[in-house]
Amino acid sequence: MAVEPLLATRAQRAFIATITIQAIAVLVMVAIEFRDIDEFIDLRDTRYKTVPCYLALFALAEIFEFLMAFDALRLRNIIQLLGLLIFHGALIVFAGIQIHETRTALVTDTQCDDDNCGTPLWNRIKPFLIATPCIIGASWFFLLFWVKQLYSEFGWAIFHVVGANPKMKTMYQYYQIMICLLKFDFFFFTGLLIIVLQRSSAEFGITIAAIPVVLVLLILCGLAVQREIKAVMGISLVLMLAALSYFLYKLVRFYEPSSRNQYLTTRATLTTFTIAAFILLLSTFAVGIRCLADFDRGLISSKVNSVPIRPSASTHNSGNMGEKPSNSSGVPLGPRISIE
């Protein structure tokens, strides 16, 4: 079967276009909210910390989602596309939480009705806050449709990497899942560091130092699972347990009396974000153990050598995709396609 070039099909172009359009629309909404709020209040006040955090996280999330979508199409990774659908759904939840968080920051009288609170600023930005999850939610249904089309387009690709052996296929799918989880771990780690970062906090130095440490951990773990380096993989799994302990510590900090006031307007966001990061990292740890058990079972060649190959025009015309010699089952394979 011929390998279509990147963005050569309608489904691929429509998928990227949907993500791009919704990202632009959402970022415009968030920028308008930020501009209006910045005109009336001092965002350096701890109470209003939720506003710049909201803007920074959504900007990061939209850029991250676009890059992950492009990467998934480039590598023909259907598992990463499914992960993006879950991530997009999480953005809907996060956008909904921000309506409550922003109201908590701007409206001090919790007993009053929104229309009679004497806060024109809140009434001014509320439509934009409500529109944001609606836009993300509507785009999710379009993405669901296009991912279904892409599943049919990319679903055969794994055969060209590991052949028809069911055990090899299962092991390779766990490897795909591990790599995908590591990419999403990076976003959640970075996002959590953004929303807890405060110069006045005693944890500022630790938080800054944690950024490169986390990045190195994820890169080393990705290399270890790809190259099947047991020692590095074991160290990575141990460090994941330490990171899980850190998440539990932060959850306690959000609610204990000595520190709860500094998280007053961001507690719901922080709690949701931290729990999601904890579950994601726990899943990464579990899948990592499974991948470690699959080391030295003949999969390393498919992991390392699965480089994407784009067909040239002459290749399409001749119908020859540069087929490799047959695999162990005697079935001729096409070019290896990286889908991690």
mmCIF file of C-alpha atoms in Angstrom:
data_model
loop_
_atom_site.group_PDB
_atom_site.id
_atom_site.type_symbol
_atom_site.label_atom_id
_atom_site.label_comp_id
_atom_site.label_asym_id
_atom_site.label_seq_id
_atom_site.Cartn_x
_atom_site.Cartn_y
_atom_site.Cartn_z
ATOM 1 C CA MET A 1 0.000 0.000 0.000
ATOM 2 C CA ALA A 2 1.344 3.449 -0.870
ATOM 3 C CA VAL A 3 2.353 5.805 1.909
ATOM 4 C CA GLU A 4 0.639 9.164 1.497
ATOM 5 C CA PRO A 5 2.848 12.242 2.031
ATOM 6 C CA LEU A 6 2.174 14.417 5.070
ATOM 7 C CA LEU A 7 -1.091 16.394 4.753
ATOM 8 C CA ALA A 8 -1.781 14.804 1.370
ATOM 9 C CA THR A 9 -5.257 13.555 2.316
ATOM 10 C CA ARG A 10 -8.427 15.468 3.116
ATOM 11 C CA ALA A 11 -8.687 13.936 6.594
ATOM 12 C CA GLN A 12 -5.160 15.046 7.546
ATOM 13 C CA ARG A 13 -5.658 18.589 6.302
ATOM 14 C CA ALA A 14 -9.074 18.874 7.962
ATOM 15 C CA PHE A 15 -7.711 17.555 11.278
ATOM 16 C CA ILE A 16 -4.899 20.126 11.383
ATOM 17 C CA ALA A 17 -7.227 22.890 10.170
ATOM 18 C CA THR A 18 -9.767 22.138 12.924
ATOM 19 C CA ILE A 19 -7.105 22.294 15.649
ATOM 20 C CA THR A 20 -5.601 25.469 14.188
ATOM 21 C CA ILE A 21 -8.914 27.331 13.881
ATOM 22 C CA GLN A 22 -10.113 26.423 17.380
ATOM 23 C CA ALA A 23 -6.694 27.307 18.843
ATOM 24 C CA ILE A 24 -6.767 30.754 17.263
ATOM 25 C CA ALA A 25 -10.359 31.350 18.397
ATOM 26 C CA VAL A 26 -9.646 30.253 21.973
ATOM 27 C CA LEU A 27 -6.440 32.266 22.271
ATOM 28 C CA VAL A 28 -8.248 35.363 20.997
ATOM 29 C CA MET A 29 -10.944 34.869 23.657
ATOM 30 C CA VAL A 30 -8.355 34.426 26.407
ATOM 31 C CA ALA A 31 -6.347 37.444 25.210
ATOM 32 C CA ILE A 32 -9.485 39.637 25.281
ATOM 33 C CA GLU A 33 -10.234 38.491 28.836
ATOM 34 C CA PHE A 34 -6.668 39.198 29.908
ATOM 35 C CA ARG A 35 -6.668 42.655 28.304
ATOM 36 C CA ASP A 36 -9.961 43.675 29.908
ATOM 37 C CA ILE A 37 -8.935 42.457 33.353
ATOM 38 C CA ASP A 38 -5.482 44.039 33.132
ATOM 39 C CA GLU A 39 -7.106 47.451 32.552
ATOM 40 C CA PHE A 40 -8.978 47.359 35.864
ATOM 41 C CA ILE A 41 -6.944 45.357 38.373
ATOM 42 C CA ASP A 42 -3.370 44.694 39.474
ATOM 43 C CA LEU A 43 -2.552 41.176 38.333
ATOM 44 C CA ARG A 44 0.417 41.048 40.705
ATOM 45 C CA ASP A 45 -2.044 40.675 43.566
ATOM 46 C CA THR A 46 -2.140 37.035 44.760
ATOM 47 C CA ARG A 47 -5.929 37.026 44.556
ATOM 48 C CA TYR A 48 -5.836 37.552 40.793
ATOM 49 C CA LYS A 49 -3.137 34.968 40.120
ATOM 50 C CA THR A 50 -5.672 32.753 38.327
ATOM 51 C CA VAL A 51 -5.880 35.177 35.373
ATOM 52 C CA PRO A 52 -2.244 35.118 34.131
ATOM 53 C CA CYS A 53 -2.058 31.389 34.968
ATOM 54 C CA TYR A 54 -5.153 30.790 32.844
ATOM 55 C CA LEU A 55 -3.660 32.654 29.877
ATOM 56 C CA ALA A 56 -0.255 30.962 30.160
ATOM 57 C CA LEU A 57 -1.721 27.464 30.466
ATOM 58 C CA PHE A 58 -4.118 27.855 27.564
ATOM 59 C CA ALA A 59 -1.408 29.307 25.340
ATOM 60 C CA LEU A 60 0.865 26.396 26.268
ATOM 61 C CA ALA A 61 -1.942 23.844 25.816
ATOM 62 C CA GLU A 62 -2.960 25.083 22.372
ATOM 63 C CA ILE A 63 0.622 25.218 21.081
ATOM 64 C CA PHE A 64 1.333 21.795 22.569
ATOM 65 C CA GLU A 65 -1.815 20.317 21.026
ATOM 66 C CA PHE A 66 -0.954 21.678 17.576
ATOM 67 C CA LEU A 67 2.604 20.297 17.729
ATOM 68 C CA MET A 68 1.363 16.926 18.979
ATOM 69 C CA ALA A 69 -1.228 16.764 16.180
ATOM 70 C CA PHE A 70 1.363 17.556 13.525
ATOM 71 C CA ASP A 71 3.742 15.012 15.087
ATOM 72 C CA ALA A 72 1.031 12.323 15.147
ATOM 73 C CA LEU A 73 0.238 12.859 11.456
ATOM 74 C CA ARG A 74 3.922 12.904 10.530
ATOM 75 C CA LEU A 75 4.542 9.603 12.340
ATOM 76 C CA ARG A 76 1.198 7.955 11.458
ATOM 77 C CA ASN A 77 0.582 7.419 15.181
ATOM 78 C CA ILE A 78 -3.064 6.552 15.734
ATOM 79 C CA ILE A 79 -2.534 6.084 19.482
ATOM 80 C CA GLN A 80 -1.257 9.645 19.774
ATOM 81 C CA LEU A 81 -4.317 10.869 17.880
ATOM 82 C CA LEU A 82 -6.573 9.072 20.380
ATOM 83 C CA GLY A 83 -4.546 10.643 23.183
ATOM 84 C CA LEU A 84 -5.171 14.060 21.654
ATOM 85 C CA LEU A 85 -8.922 13.438 21.763
ATOM 86 C CA ILE A 86 -8.667 12.762 25.508
ATOM 87 C CA PHE A 87 -6.442 15.826 25.956
ATOM 88 C CA HIS A 88 -8.937 17.979 24.040
ATOM 89 C CA GLY A 89 -11.710 16.733 26.318
ATOM 90 C CA ALA A 90 -9.594 17.703 29.335
ATOM 91 C CA LEU A 91 -9.302 21.219 27.902
ATOM 92 C CA ILE A 92 -13.105 21.466 27.911
ATOM 93 C CA VAL A 93 -13.154 20.601 31.620
ATOM 94 C CA PHE A 94 -10.334 23.035 32.378
ATOM 95 C CA ALA A 95 -12.078 25.862 30.497
ATOM 96 C CA GLY A 96 -15.260 25.168 32.464
ATOM 97 C CA ILE A 97 -13.391 25.291 35.780
ATOM 98 C CA GLN A 98 -11.901 28.661 34.832
ATOM 99 C CA ILE A 99 -15.375 30.239 34.799
ATOM 100 C CA HIS A 100 -15.699 29.463 38.516
ATOM 101 C CA GLU A 101 -12.062 30.357 39.278
ATOM 102 C CA THR A 102 -12.228 33.746 37.557
ATOM 103 C CA ARG A 103 -15.523 34.601 39.254
ATOM 104 C CA THR A 104 -13.993 33.720 42.621
ATOM 105 C CA ALA A 105 -11.107 36.084 41.902
ATOM 106 C CA LEU A 106 -13.202 39.016 40.628
ATOM 107 C CA VAL A 107 -16.397 38.784 42.685
ATOM 108 C CA THR A 108 -15.758 39.144 46.401
ATOM 109 C CA ASP A 109 -19.430 38.989 47.440
ATOM 110 C CA THR A 110 -20.212 35.278 47.037
ATOM 111 C CA GLN A 111 -23.873 35.742 48.023
ATOM 112 C CA CYS A 112 -24.859 38.108 45.234
ATOM 113 C CA ASP A 113 -26.289 37.310 41.823
ATOM 114 C CA ASP A 114 -23.976 37.740 38.815
ATOM 115 C CA ASP A 115 -26.158 40.459 37.276
ATOM 116 C CA ASN A 116 -26.363 42.477 40.502
ATOM 117 C CA CYS A 117 -22.880 42.178 41.979
ATOM 118 C CA GLY A 118 -21.786 45.683 41.051
ATOM 119 C CA THR A 119 -18.852 44.209 39.074
ATOM 120 C CA PRO A 120 -19.122 45.335 35.443
ATOM 121 C CA LEU A 121 -15.757 43.708 34.741
ATOM 122 C CA TRP A 122 -17.124 40.244 35.536
ATOM 123 C CA ASN A 123 -20.229 40.835 33.431
ATOM 124 C CA ARG A 124 -17.998 42.073 30.607
ATOM 125 C CA ILE A 125 -15.729 39.007 30.400
ATOM 126 C CA LYS A 126 -18.252 36.319 31.355
ATOM 127 C CA PRO A 127 -19.486 35.774 27.737
ATOM 128 C CA PHE A 128 -15.904 35.133 26.598
ATOM 129 C CA LEU A 129 -15.321 32.688 29.463
ATOM 130 C CA ILE A 130 -18.475 30.777 28.537
ATOM 131 C CA ALA A 131 -17.681 30.818 24.808
ATOM 132 C CA THR A 132 -14.267 29.196 25.313
ATOM 133 C CA PRO A 133 -15.431 25.697 26.451
ATOM 134 C CA CYS A 134 -18.223 25.864 23.852
ATOM 135 C CA ILE A 135 -15.699 26.387 21.037
ATOM 136 C CA ILE A 136 -13.424 23.620 22.319
ATOM 137 C CA GLY A 137 -16.401 21.284 22.760
ATOM 138 C CA ALA A 138 -17.717 21.901 19.246
ATOM 139 C CA SER A 139 -14.292 21.323 17.717
ATOM 140 C CA TRP A 140 -13.988 18.035 19.667
ATOM 141 C CA PHE A 141 -16.838 16.508 17.629
ATOM 142 C CA PHE A 142 -15.143 17.514 14.379
ATOM 143 C CA LEU A 143 -11.859 16.024 15.610
ATOM 144 C CA LEU A 144 -13.654 12.810 16.555
ATOM 145 C CA PHE A 145 -14.955 12.483 12.998
ATOM 146 C CA TRP A 146 -11.552 13.157 11.422
ATOM 147 C CA VAL A 147 -9.734 10.783 13.772
ATOM 148 C CA LYS A 148 -12.140 8.063 12.697
ATOM 149 C CA GLN A 149 -11.110 8.738 9.086
ATOM 150 C CA LEU A 150 -7.432 8.759 10.027
ATOM 151 C CA TYR A 151 -7.812 5.490 11.919
ATOM 152 C CA SER A 152 -8.799 3.823 8.663
ATOM 153 C CA GLU A 153 -5.935 5.563 6.882
ATOM 154 C CA PHE A 154 -3.183 4.786 9.436
ATOM 155 C CA GLY A 155 -4.439 1.571 11.036
ATOM 156 C CA TRP A 156 -2.454 -0.660 8.663
ATOM 157 C CA ALA A 157 0.867 1.087 9.333
ATOM 158 C CA ILE A 158 1.929 -1.034 12.320
ATOM 159 C CA PHE A 159 2.003 -4.127 10.081
ATOM 160 C CA HIS A 160 4.798 -2.477 8.088
ATOM 161 C CA VAL A 161 6.838 -2.046 11.276
ATOM 162 C CA VAL A 162 6.579 -5.384 13.092
ATOM 163 C CA GLY A 163 4.865 -7.697 10.602
ATOM 164 C CA ALA A 164 1.910 -9.934 11.371
ATOM 165 C CA ASN A 165 3.135 -11.458 14.662
ATOM 166 C CA PRO A 166 0.391 -10.721 17.263
ATOM 167 C CA LYS A 167 2.814 -10.768 20.225
ATOM 168 C CA MET A 168 5.167 -8.317 18.524
ATOM 169 C CA LYS A 169 2.221 -6.112 17.624
ATOM 170 C CA THR A 170 1.059 -6.018 21.257
ATOM 171 C CA MET A 171 4.549 -5.206 22.543
ATOM 172 C CA TYR A 172 4.942 -2.443 19.981
ATOM 173 C CA GLN A 173 1.575 -0.946 20.948
ATOM 174 C CA TYR A 174 2.691 -0.740 24.584
ATOM 175 C CA TYR A 175 5.860 0.987 23.372
ATOM 176 C CA GLN A 176 3.725 3.468 21.418
ATOM 177 C CA ILE A 177 1.581 4.135 24.476
ATOM 178 C CA MET A 178 4.682 4.705 26.629
ATOM 179 C CA ILE A 179 6.154 7.253 24.231
ATOM 180 C CA CYS A 180 2.791 9.018 23.945
ATOM 181 C CA LEU A 181 2.384 9.158 27.742
ATOM 182 C CA LEU A 182 5.856 10.659 28.135
ATOM 183 C CA LYS A 183 4.927 13.480 25.746
ATOM 184 C CA PHE A 184 1.783 14.297 27.707
ATOM 185 C CA ASP A 185 3.720 14.020 30.984
ATOM 186 C CA PHE A 186 5.924 16.840 29.744
ATOM 187 C CA PHE A 187 2.933 19.139 29.264
ATOM 188 C CA PHE A 188 1.398 18.378 32.663
ATOM 189 C CA PHE A 189 4.710 18.779 34.483
ATOM 190 C CA THR A 190 5.365 22.099 32.752
ATOM 191 C CA GLY A 191 1.801 23.296 33.313
ATOM 192 C CA LEU A 192 1.886 22.427 36.999
ATOM 193 C CA LEU A 193 5.163 24.282 37.425
ATOM 194 C CA ILE A 194 3.639 27.364 35.760
ATOM 195 C CA ILE A 195 0.615 27.565 38.026
ATOM 196 C CA VAL A 196 2.496 27.002 41.299
ATOM 197 C CA LEU A 197 5.369 29.347 40.442
ATOM 198 C CA GLN A 198 5.663 32.357 42.759
ATOM 199 C CA ARG A 199 8.761 34.485 43.309
ATOM 200 C CA SER A 200 7.773 35.121 46.898
ATOM 201 C CA SER A 201 7.430 31.456 47.662
ATOM 202 C CA ALA A 202 10.131 29.474 49.441
ATOM 203 C CA GLU A 203 9.556 26.774 46.829
ATOM 204 C CA PHE A 204 10.563 29.073 43.923
ATOM 205 C CA GLY A 205 14.112 27.739 43.650
ATOM 206 C CA ILE A 206 12.981 24.129 43.898
ATOM 207 C CA THR A 207 10.352 24.714 41.229
ATOM 208 C CA ILE A 208 12.861 26.314 38.835
ATOM 209 C CA ALA A 209 15.344 23.498 39.411
ATOM 210 C CA ALA A 210 12.639 20.889 38.793
ATOM 211 C CA ILE A 211 12.043 22.009 35.183
ATOM 212 C CA PRO A 212 15.339 20.761 33.657
ATOM 213 C CA VAL A 213 15.312 17.714 35.941
ATOM 214 C CA VAL A 214 11.876 16.673 34.672
ATOM 215 C CA LEU A 215 12.866 17.329 31.058
ATOM 216 C CA VAL A 216 16.005 15.192 31.397
ATOM 217 C CA LEU A 217 14.022 12.441 33.147
ATOM 218 C CA LEU A 218 11.475 12.227 30.330
ATOM 219 C CA ILE A 219 14.119 12.294 27.587
ATOM 220 C CA LEU A 220 16.193 9.589 29.289
ATOM 221 C CA CYS A 221 13.119 7.462 29.851
ATOM 222 C CA GLY A 222 12.169 7.782 26.172
ATOM 223 C CA LEU A 223 15.662 6.774 25.077
ATOM 224 C CA ALA A 224 15.744 3.915 27.583
ATOM 225 C CA VAL A 225 12.473 2.412 26.369
ATOM 226 C CA GLN A 226 13.486 2.822 22.724
ATOM 227 C CA ARG A 227 17.045 1.493 23.086
ATOM 228 C CA GLU A 228 16.073 -1.022 25.799
ATOM 229 C CA ILE A 229 18.628 0.224 28.341
ATOM 230 C CA LYS A 230 17.546 -1.540 31.515
ATOM 231 C CA ALA A 231 19.615 0.459 34.021
ATOM 232 C CA VAL A 232 18.369 3.838 32.766
ATOM 233 C CA MET A 233 14.813 2.531 32.564
ATOM 234 C CA GLY A 234 15.002 1.313 36.160
ATOM 235 C CA ILE A 235 16.305 4.690 37.374
ATOM 236 C CA SER A 236 13.545 6.471 35.445
ATOM 237 C CA LEU A 237 10.867 4.338 37.086
ATOM 238 C CA VAL A 238 12.273 5.069 40.541
ATOM 239 C CA LEU A 239 12.280 8.816 39.803
ATOM 240 C CA MET A 240 8.667 8.530 38.672
ATOM 241 C CA LEU A 241 7.780 7.212 42.123
ATOM 242 C CA ALA A 242 9.525 10.241 43.644
ATOM 243 C CA ALA A 243 7.513 12.544 41.346
ATOM 244 C CA LEU A 244 4.285 10.825 42.417
ATOM 245 C CA SER A 245 5.208 11.580 46.038
ATOM 246 C CA TYR A 246 5.736 15.238 45.073
ATOM 247 C CA PHE A 247 2.235 15.420 43.584
ATOM 248 C CA LEU A 248 0.738 14.049 46.805
ATOM 249 C CA TYR A 249 2.734 16.619 48.792
ATOM 250 C CA LYS A 250 1.393 19.467 46.618
ATOM 251 C CA LEU A 251 -2.192 18.275 47.062
ATOM 252 C CA VAL A 252 -1.747 18.492 50.825
ATOM 253 C CA ARG A 253 -0.258 21.988 50.478
ATOM 254 C CA PHE A 254 -3.305 23.214 48.567
ATOM 255 C CA TYR A 255 -5.596 22.471 51.507
ATOM 256 C CA GLU A 256 -3.569 22.625 54.736
ATOM 257 C CA PRO A 257 -4.322 25.737 56.880
ATOM 258 C CA SER A 258 -0.797 27.182 56.713
ATOM 259 C CA SER A 259 -0.780 27.498 52.903
ATOM 260 C CA ARG A 260 -4.354 27.238 51.666
ATOM 261 C CA ASN A 261 -4.895 31.019 51.419
ATOM 262 C CA GLN A 262 -2.196 31.463 48.766
ATOM 263 C CA TYR A 263 -4.111 29.018 46.528
ATOM 264 C CA LEU A 264 -7.542 30.561 47.178
ATOM 265 C CA THR A 265 -8.405 31.454 43.577
ATOM 266 C CA THR A 266 -6.509 28.615 41.902
ATOM 267 C CA ARG A 267 -7.323 25.667 44.172
ATOM 268 C CA ALA A 268 -9.858 23.995 41.864
ATOM 269 C CA THR A 269 -7.540 24.303 38.855
ATOM 270 C CA LEU A 270 -4.515 23.106 40.798
ATOM 271 C CA THR A 271 -6.372 20.157 42.293
ATOM 272 C CA THR A 272 -7.754 19.031 38.937
ATOM 273 C CA PHE A 273 -4.422 19.534 37.208
ATOM 274 C CA THR A 274 -2.433 17.738 39.912
ATOM 275 C CA ILE A 275 -4.782 14.752 40.059
ATOM 276 C CA ALA A 276 -4.676 14.450 36.256
ATOM 277 C CA ALA A 277 -0.870 14.634 36.302
ATOM 278 C CA PHE A 278 -0.734 12.034 39.098
ATOM 279 C CA ILE A 279 -2.968 9.592 37.191
ATOM 280 C CA LEU A 280 -1.027 10.169 33.975
ATOM 281 C CA LEU A 281 2.341 9.580 35.649
ATOM 282 C CA LEU A 282 1.016 6.524 37.478
ATOM 283 C CA SER A 283 -0.144 5.146 34.116
ATOM 284 C CA THR A 284 3.284 5.910 32.658
ATOM 285 C CA PHE A 285 4.919 4.020 35.523
ATOM 286 C CA ALA A 286 2.654 0.984 35.000
ATOM 287 C CA VAL A 287 3.168 0.924 31.220
ATOM 288 C CA GLY A 288 6.896 1.454 31.781
ATOM 289 C CA ILE A 289 7.076 -1.725 33.861
ATOM 290 C CA ARG A 290 5.315 -3.611 31.059
ATOM 291 C CA CYS A 291 7.751 -2.195 28.484
ATOM 292 C CA LEU A 292 10.694 -3.152 30.699
ATOM 293 C CA ALA A 293 9.388 -6.723 30.792
ATOM 294 C CA ASP A 294 9.370 -6.729 26.970
ATOM 295 C CA PHE A 295 13.061 -5.813 26.689
ATOM 296 C CA ASP A 296 15.319 -8.280 24.838
ATOM 297 C CA ARG A 297 12.401 -9.962 23.068
ATOM 298 C CA GLY A 298 13.271 -8.938 19.525
ATOM 299 C CA LEU A 299 11.513 -5.560 19.301
ATOM 300 C CA ILE A 300 14.480 -3.176 19.470
ATOM 301 C CA SER A 301 15.111 -3.254 15.712
ATOM 302 C CA SER A 302 11.558 -2.097 14.968
ATOM 303 C CA LYS A 303 11.836 0.678 17.591
ATOM 304 C CA VAL A 304 15.171 2.045 16.408
ATOM 305 C CA ASN A 305 14.850 1.627 12.639
ATOM 306 C CA SER A 306 11.225 2.681 12.140
ATOM 307 C CA VAL A 307 12.062 5.869 10.238
ATOM 308 C CA PRO A 308 9.290 7.562 8.223
ATOM 309 C CA ILE A 309 9.771 7.408 4.455
ATOM 310 C CA ARG A 310 7.983 9.742 2.052
ATOM 311 C CA PRO A 311 7.296 8.421 -1.438
ATOM 312 C CA SER A 312 8.544 10.473 -4.344
ATOM 313 C CA ALA A 313 6.502 11.141 -7.449
ATOM 314 C CA SER A 314 8.486 8.563 -9.386
ATOM 315 C CA THR A 315 7.833 6.028 -6.669
ATOM 316 C CA HIS A 316 4.104 6.587 -6.971
ATOM 317 C CA ASN A 317 4.269 6.275 -10.728
ATOM 318 C CA SER A 318 6.239 3.081 -10.710
ATOM 319 C CA GLY A 319 4.191 1.563 -7.910
ATOM 320 C CA ASN A 320 7.460 0.395 -6.269
ATOM 321 C CA MET A 321 7.679 1.479 -2.654
ATOM 322 C CA GLY A 322 11.196 0.164 -2.157
ATOM 323 C CA GLU A 323 10.044 -3.001 -0.477
ATOM 324 C CA LYS A 324 12.331 -4.701 2.003
ATOM 325 C CA PRO A 325 13.054 -8.405 1.997
ATOM 326 C CA SER A 326 10.359 -10.493 3.599
ATOM 327 C CA ASN A 327 10.045 -10.770 7.355
ATOM 328 C CA SER A 328 10.215 -13.958 9.340
ATOM 329 C CA SER A 329 6.751 -14.950 8.153
ATOM 330 C CA GLY A 330 7.720 -14.590 4.501
ATOM 331 C CA VAL A 331 5.368 -11.647 3.908
ATOM 332 C CA PRO A 332 6.997 -8.781 1.971
ATOM 333 C CA LEU A 333 6.964 -5.577 3.978
ATOM 334 C CA GLY A 334 6.841 -1.992 2.754
ATOM 335 C CA PRO A 335 9.064 0.759 4.163
ATOM 336 C CA ARG A 336 9.132 1.031 7.914
ATOM 337 C CA ILE A 337 6.957 3.814 9.229
ATOM 338 C CA SER A 338 7.617 5.419 12.593
ATOM 339 C CA ILE A 339 4.419 5.702 14.585
ATOM 340 C CA GLU A 340 5.779 6.393 18.019
#
